[in-house]
CSV table of C-alpha atoms in Angstrom, one decimal:
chain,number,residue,atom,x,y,z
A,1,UNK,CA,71.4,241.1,90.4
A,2,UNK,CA,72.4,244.5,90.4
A,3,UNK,CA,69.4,246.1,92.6
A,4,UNK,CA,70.5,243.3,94.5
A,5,UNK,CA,74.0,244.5,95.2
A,6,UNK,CA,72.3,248.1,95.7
A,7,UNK,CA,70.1,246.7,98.8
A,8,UNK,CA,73.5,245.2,100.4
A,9,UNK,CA,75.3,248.6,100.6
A,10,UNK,CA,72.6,250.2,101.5
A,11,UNK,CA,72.2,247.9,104.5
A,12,UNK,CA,75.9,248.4,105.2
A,13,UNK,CA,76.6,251.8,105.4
A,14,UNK,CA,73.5,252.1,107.8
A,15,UNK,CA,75.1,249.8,109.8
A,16,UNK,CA,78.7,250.6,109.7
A,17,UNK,CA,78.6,254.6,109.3
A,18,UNK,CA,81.6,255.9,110.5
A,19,UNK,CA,83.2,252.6,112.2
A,20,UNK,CA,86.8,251.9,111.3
A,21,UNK,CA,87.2,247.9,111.3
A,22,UNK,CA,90.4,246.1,112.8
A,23,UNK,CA,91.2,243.1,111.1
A,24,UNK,CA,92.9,240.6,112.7
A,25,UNK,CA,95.2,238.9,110.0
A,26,UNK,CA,95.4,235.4,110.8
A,27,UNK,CA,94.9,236.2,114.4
A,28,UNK,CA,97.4,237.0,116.7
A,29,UNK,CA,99.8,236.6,114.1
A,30,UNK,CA,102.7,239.1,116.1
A,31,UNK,CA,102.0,236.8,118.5
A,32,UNK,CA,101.4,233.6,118.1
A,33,UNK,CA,101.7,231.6,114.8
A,34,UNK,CA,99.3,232.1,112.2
A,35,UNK,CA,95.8,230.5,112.0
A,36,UNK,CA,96.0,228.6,115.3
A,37,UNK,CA,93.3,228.4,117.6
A,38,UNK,CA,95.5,230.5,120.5
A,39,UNK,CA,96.0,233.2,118.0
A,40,UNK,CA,92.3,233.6,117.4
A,41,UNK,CA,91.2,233.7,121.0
A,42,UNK,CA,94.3,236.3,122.1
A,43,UNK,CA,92.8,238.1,118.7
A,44,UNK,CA,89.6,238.1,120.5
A,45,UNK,CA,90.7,239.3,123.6
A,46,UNK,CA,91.8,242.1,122.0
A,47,UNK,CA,87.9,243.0,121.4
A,48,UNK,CA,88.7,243.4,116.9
A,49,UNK,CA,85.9,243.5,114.9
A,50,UNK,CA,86.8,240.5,113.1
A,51,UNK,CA,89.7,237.7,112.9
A,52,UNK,CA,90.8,236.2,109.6
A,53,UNK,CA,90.9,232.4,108.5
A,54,UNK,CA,92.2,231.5,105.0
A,55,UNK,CA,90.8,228.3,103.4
A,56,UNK,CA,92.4,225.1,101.7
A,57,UNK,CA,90.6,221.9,101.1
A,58,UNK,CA,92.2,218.9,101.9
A,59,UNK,CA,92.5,215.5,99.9
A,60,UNK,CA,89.4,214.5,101.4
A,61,UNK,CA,87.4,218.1,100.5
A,62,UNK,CA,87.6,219.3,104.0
A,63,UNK,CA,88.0,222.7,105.0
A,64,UNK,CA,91.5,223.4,106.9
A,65,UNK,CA,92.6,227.2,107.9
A,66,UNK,CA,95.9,227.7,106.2
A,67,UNK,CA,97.5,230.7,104.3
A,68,UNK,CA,98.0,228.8,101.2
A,69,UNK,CA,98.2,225.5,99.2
A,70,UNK,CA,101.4,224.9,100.5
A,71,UNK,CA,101.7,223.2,104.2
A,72,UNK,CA,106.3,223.4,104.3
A,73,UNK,CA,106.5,227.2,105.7
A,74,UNK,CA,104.1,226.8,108.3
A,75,UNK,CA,104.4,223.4,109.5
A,76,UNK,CA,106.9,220.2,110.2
A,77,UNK,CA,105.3,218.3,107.0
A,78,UNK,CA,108.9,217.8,105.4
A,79,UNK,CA,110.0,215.8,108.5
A,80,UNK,CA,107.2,214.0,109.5
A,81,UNK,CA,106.3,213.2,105.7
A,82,UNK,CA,109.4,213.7,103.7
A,83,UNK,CA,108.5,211.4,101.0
A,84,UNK,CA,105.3,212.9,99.8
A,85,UNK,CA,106.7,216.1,98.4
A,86,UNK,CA,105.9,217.0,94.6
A,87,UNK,CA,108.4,217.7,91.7
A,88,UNK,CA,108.4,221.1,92.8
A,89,UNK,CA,110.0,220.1,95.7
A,90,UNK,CA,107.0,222.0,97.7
A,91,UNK,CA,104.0,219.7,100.0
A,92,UNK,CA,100.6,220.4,99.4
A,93,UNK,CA,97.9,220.2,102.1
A,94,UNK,CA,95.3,219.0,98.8
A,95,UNK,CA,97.8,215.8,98.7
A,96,UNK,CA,97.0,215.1,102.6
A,97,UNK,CA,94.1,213.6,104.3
A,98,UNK,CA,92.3,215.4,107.7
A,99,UNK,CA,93.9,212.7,109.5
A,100,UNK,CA,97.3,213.1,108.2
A,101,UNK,CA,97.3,216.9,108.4
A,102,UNK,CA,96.1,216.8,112.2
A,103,UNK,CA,99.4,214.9,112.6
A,104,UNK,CA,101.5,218.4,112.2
A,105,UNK,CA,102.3,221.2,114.1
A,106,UNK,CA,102.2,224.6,113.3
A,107,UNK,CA,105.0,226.7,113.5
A,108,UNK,CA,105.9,230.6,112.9
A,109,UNK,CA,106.1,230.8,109.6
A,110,UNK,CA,109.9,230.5,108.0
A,111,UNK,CA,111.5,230.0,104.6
A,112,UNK,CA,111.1,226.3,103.5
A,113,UNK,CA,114.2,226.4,101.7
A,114,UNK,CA,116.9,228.5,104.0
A,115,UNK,CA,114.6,227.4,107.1
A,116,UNK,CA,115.0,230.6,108.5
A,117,UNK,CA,112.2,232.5,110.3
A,118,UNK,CA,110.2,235.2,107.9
A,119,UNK,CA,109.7,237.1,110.4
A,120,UNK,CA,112.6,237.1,112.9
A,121,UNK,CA,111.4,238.4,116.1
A,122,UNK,CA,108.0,236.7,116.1
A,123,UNK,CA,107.0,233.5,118.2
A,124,UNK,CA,110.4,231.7,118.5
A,125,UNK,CA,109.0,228.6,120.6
A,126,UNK,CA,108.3,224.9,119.6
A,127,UNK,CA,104.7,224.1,120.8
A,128,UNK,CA,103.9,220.9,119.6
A,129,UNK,CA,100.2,221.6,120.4
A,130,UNK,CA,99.3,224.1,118.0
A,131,UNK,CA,97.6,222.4,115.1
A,132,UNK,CA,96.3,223.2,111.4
A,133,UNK,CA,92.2,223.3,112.6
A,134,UNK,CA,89.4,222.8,110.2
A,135,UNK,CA,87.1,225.7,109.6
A,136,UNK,CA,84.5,224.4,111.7
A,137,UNK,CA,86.2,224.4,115.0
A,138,UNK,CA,87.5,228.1,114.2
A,139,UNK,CA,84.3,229.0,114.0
A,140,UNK,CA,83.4,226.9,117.2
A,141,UNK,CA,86.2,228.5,118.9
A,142,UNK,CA,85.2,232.3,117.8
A,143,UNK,CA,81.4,231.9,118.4
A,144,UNK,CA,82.1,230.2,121.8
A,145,UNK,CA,83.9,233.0,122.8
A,146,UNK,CA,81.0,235.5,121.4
A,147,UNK,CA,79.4,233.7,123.7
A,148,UNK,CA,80.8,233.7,127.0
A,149,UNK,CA,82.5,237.6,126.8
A,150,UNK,CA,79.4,238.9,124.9
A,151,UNK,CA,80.8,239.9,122.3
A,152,UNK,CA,80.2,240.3,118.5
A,153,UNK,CA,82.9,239.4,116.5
A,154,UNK,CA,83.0,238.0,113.3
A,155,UNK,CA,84.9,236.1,110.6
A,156,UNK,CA,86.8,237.1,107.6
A,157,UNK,CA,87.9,234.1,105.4
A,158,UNK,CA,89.2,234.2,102.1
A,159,UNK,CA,88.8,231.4,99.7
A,160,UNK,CA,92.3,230.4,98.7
A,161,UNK,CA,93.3,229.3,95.1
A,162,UNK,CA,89.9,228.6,93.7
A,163,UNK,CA,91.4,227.3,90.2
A,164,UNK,CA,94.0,225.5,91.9
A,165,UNK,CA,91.1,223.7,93.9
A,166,UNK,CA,89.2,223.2,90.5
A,167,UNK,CA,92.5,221.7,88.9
A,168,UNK,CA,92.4,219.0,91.7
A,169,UNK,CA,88.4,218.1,91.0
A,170,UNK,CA,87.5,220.1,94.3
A,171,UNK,CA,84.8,222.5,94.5
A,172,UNK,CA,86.2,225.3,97.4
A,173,UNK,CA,83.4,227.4,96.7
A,174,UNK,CA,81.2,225.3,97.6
A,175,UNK,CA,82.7,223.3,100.2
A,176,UNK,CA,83.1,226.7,102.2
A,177,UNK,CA,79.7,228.4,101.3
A,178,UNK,CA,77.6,225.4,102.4
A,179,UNK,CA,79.7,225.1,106.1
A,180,UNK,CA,79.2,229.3,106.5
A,181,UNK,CA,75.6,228.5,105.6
A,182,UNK,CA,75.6,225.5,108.1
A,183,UNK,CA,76.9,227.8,110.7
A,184,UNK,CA,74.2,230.9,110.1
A,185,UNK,CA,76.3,233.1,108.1
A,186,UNK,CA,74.7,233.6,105.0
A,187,UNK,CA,72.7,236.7,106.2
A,188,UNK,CA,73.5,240.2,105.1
A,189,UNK,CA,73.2,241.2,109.0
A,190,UNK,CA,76.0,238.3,109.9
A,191,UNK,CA,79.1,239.1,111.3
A,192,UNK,CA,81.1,238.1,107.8
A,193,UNK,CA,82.9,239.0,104.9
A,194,UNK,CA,84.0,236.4,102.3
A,195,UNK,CA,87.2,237.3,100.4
A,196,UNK,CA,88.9,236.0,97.8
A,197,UNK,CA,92.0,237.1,95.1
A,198,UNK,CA,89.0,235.2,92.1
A,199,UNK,CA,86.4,237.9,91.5
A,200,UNK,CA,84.9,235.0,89.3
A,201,UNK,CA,84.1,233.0,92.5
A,202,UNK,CA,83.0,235.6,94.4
A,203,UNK,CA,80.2,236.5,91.4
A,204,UNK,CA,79.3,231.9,91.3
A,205,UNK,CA,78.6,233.3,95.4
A,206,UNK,CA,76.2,236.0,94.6
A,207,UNK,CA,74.7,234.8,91.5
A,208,UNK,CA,75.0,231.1,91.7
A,209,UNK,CA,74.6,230.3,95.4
A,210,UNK,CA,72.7,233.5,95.9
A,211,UNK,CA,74.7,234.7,98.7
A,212,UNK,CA,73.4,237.1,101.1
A,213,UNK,CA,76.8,237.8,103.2
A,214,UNK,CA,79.1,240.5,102.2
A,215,UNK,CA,81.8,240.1,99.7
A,216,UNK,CA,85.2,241.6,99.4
A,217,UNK,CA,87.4,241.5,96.7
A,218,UNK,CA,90.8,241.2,97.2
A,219,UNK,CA,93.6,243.4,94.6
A,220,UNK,CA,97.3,241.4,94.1
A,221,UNK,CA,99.9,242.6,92.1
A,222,UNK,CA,99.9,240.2,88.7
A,223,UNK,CA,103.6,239.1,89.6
A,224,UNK,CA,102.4,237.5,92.7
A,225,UNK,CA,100.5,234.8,90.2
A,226,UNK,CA,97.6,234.9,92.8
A,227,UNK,CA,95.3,233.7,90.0
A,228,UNK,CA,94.3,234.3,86.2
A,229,UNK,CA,93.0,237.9,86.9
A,230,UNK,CA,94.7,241.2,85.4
A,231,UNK,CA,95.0,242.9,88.3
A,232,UNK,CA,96.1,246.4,87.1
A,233,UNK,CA,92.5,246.3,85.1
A,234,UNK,CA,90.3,245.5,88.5
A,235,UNK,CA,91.9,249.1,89.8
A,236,UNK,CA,90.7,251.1,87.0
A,237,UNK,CA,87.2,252.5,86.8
A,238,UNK,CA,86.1,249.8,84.6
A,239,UNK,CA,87.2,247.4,86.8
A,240,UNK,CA,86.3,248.9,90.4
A,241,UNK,CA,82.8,249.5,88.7
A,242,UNK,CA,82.2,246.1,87.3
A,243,UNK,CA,83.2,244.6,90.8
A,244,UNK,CA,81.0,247.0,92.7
A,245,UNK,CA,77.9,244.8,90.9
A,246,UNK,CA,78.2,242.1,93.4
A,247,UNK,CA,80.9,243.1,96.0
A,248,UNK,CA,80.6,245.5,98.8
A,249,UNK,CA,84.0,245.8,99.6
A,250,UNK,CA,87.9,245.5,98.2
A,251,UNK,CA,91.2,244.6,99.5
A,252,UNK,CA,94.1,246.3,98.1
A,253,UNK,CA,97.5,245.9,99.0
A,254,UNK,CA,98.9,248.6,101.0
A,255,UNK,CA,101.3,249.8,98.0
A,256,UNK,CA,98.2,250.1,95.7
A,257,UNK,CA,97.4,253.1,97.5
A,258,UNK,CA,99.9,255.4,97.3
A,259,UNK,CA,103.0,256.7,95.2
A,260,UNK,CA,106.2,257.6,97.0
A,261,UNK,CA,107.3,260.5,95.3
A,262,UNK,CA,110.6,261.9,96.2
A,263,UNK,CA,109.9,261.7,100.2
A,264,UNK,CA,106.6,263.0,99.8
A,265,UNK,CA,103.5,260.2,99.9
A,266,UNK,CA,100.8,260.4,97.9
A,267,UNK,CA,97.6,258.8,97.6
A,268,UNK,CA,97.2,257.2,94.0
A,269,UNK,CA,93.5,258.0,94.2
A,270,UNK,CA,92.0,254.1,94.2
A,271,UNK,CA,90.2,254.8,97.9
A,272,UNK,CA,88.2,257.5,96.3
A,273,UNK,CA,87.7,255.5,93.6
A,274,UNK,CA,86.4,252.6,95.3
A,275,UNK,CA,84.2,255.1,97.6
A,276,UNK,CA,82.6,256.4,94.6
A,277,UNK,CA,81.2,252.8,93.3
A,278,UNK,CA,80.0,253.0,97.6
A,279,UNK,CA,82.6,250.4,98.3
A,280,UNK,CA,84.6,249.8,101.5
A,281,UNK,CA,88.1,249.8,101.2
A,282,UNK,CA,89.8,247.5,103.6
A,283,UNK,CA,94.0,247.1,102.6
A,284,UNK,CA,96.4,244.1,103.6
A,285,UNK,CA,98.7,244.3,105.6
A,286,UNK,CA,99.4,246.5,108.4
A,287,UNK,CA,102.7,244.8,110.2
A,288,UNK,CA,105.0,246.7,112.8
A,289,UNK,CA,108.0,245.0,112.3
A,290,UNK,CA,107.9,245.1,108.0
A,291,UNK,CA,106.1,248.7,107.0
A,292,UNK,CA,105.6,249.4,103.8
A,293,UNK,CA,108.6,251.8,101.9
A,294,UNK,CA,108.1,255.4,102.5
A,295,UNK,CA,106.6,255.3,106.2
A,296,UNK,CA,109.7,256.2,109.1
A,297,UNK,CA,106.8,254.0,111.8
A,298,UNK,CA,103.4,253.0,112.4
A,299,UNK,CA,101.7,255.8,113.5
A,300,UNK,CA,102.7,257.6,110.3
A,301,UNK,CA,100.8,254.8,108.2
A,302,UNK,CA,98.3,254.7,110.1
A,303,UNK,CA,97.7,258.3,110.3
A,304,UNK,CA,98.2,258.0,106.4
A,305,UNK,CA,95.7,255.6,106.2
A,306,UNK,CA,92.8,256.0,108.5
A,307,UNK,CA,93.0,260.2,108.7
A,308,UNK,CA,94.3,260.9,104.7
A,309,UNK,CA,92.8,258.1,102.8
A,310,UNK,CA,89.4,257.2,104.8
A,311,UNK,CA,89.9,254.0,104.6
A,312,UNK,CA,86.5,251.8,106.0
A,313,UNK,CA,89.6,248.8,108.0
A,314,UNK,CA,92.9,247.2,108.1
A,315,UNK,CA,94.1,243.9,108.2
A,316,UNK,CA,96.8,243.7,110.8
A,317,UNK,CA,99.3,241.3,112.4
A,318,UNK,CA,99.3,243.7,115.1
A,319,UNK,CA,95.4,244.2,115.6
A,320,UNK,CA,95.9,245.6,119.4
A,321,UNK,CA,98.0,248.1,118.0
A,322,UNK,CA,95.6,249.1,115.5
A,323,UNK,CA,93.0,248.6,118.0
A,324,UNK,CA,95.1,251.2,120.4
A,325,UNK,CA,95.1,254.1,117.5
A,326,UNK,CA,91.8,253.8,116.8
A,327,UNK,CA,90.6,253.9,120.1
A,328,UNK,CA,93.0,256.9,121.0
A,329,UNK,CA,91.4,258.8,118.2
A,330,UNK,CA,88.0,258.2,119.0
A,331,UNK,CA,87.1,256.3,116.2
């Protein structure tokens, strides 16, 4: 498989030479609450290179767009299904049928526990149309839209929780490969990357399912408990190396890259890195109202970013913005 992984690159970097990509995290997520359907098409408008669904299965095996396993900080669950919480006190969408889970509404994401809005100045209405969709109709939505503004923008999902999934008797890798097959996206040409915190599922993609689309593997910090995977060994040399094999790109966090030293900011060297094993680096996640320690304001990070670093794209809750810089810059 490794010539394999070779021929992808190649293909890649002849198709995305100097183009910086703007992620769309979620959507519209400054916006409009995460992973709903209005947030993807405002996403679009914006003209990104790609918007970003994250996968759960539900108790039936479908495939629902949701940040996590957990449905209390995004939606009214705990009111309209207070009973069917777990010992941990927390609802999971795996415990919920399609049917049940198209009951809810989908909020601006807030603290299940203090109730309090994460993100305080962010979509403060109560829309009790904005519902949890299922892959399919996201991709309905952003291929429709392809359509009818010809445009070319593509999907970045990330498979959430793979060994949480297999802990429930649920295949996630294989639930969402055969639907992105299903829709024409297994194609090294196709407007997708496939992401996920479980380098193990991503290799089952390549080797197992034989995967054609591009793969990105995305860097936690261990303390995050994101899944088994050391993460501090996937950004040494070893690691970067052995995931350049069947990956063409990686998704650090934003503090991976750089040490604050004093109130100088450095790079810690992992974009180069990356580079060198001919991968794209593409770090979570660029927010205007929560920047990373060290930067005064946005333009700072993302001159940091995009100008010091070379990084290949962003993820962003504020893709226009990112969209804006770029554009002013030429790139």
């Amino acid at each position: 498989h490794h010539c394999l992984a070779n021929s992808f690159r190649i293909s890649e970097k002849v198709r995305h030479r100097s183009r910086h990509l703007t992620i769309a995290h979620r959507g519209a997520s400054y916006h409009l609450p995460e992973h709903t359907l209005a947030g993807v098409a405002l996403a679009h408008s914006w003209g990104v290179d790609f918007i970003e669904p994250d996968i759960v299965l539900t108790k039936d095996g479908e495939a629902v767009v949701l940040h996590d396993i957990h449905l209390d900080t995004t939606t009214n669950v705990a009111e309209l299904y207070s009973s069917r919480k777990r010992g941990d006190g927390r609802y999971y969408a795996i415990d919920f049928t399609l049917k049940e889970i198209k009951k809810l509404s989908v909020m601006e994401r807030f603290n299940h526990i203090s109730k309090k809005a994460v993100f305080p100045n962010r979509f403060r209405g109560r829309v009790n149309g904005f519902k949890v969709p299922t892959l399919r109709e996201y991709i309905s939505v952003v291929k429709e839209l392809n359509r009818q503004r010809k445009k070319r923008i593509g999907i970045y999902p990330e498979i959430k929780s793979p060994e949480f999934h297999q802990k429930h008797g649920k295949d996630i890798v294989k639930v969402v490969f055969e639907i992105l097959k299903e829709q024409g996206y297994n194609d090294e040409q196709a407007n997708i990357y496939v992401q996920c915190f479980y380098p193990p599922a991503l290799k089952r993609l390549r080797l197992e399912f034989k995967a054609k689309m591009k793969l990105t593997a995305l860097i936690a910090e261990n303390s995050w408990n994101e899944s088994s995977i050391n993460y501090n060994e996937l950004r040494t040399e070893k690691g970067i190396k052995s995931l350049s094999k069947y990956v063409v790109g990686v998704g650090p966090y934003i503090n991976h890259l750089y040490i604050k030293k004093g109130n100088k900011i450095r790079s810690t060297g992992l974009v180069k890195l990356a580079h060198k094993y001919g991968l794209k680096v593409h770090p979570y996640t660029h927010r205007t109202d929560s920047l990373p320690n060290g930067f005064k304001n946005e333009s700072e990070l993302l001159r940091f970013l995009f100008e010091e670093l070379k990084v290949d794209g962003v993820f962003s809750d504020f893709a226009d913005r990112v969209k804006q810089f770029l554009q002013k810059k030429g790139a």
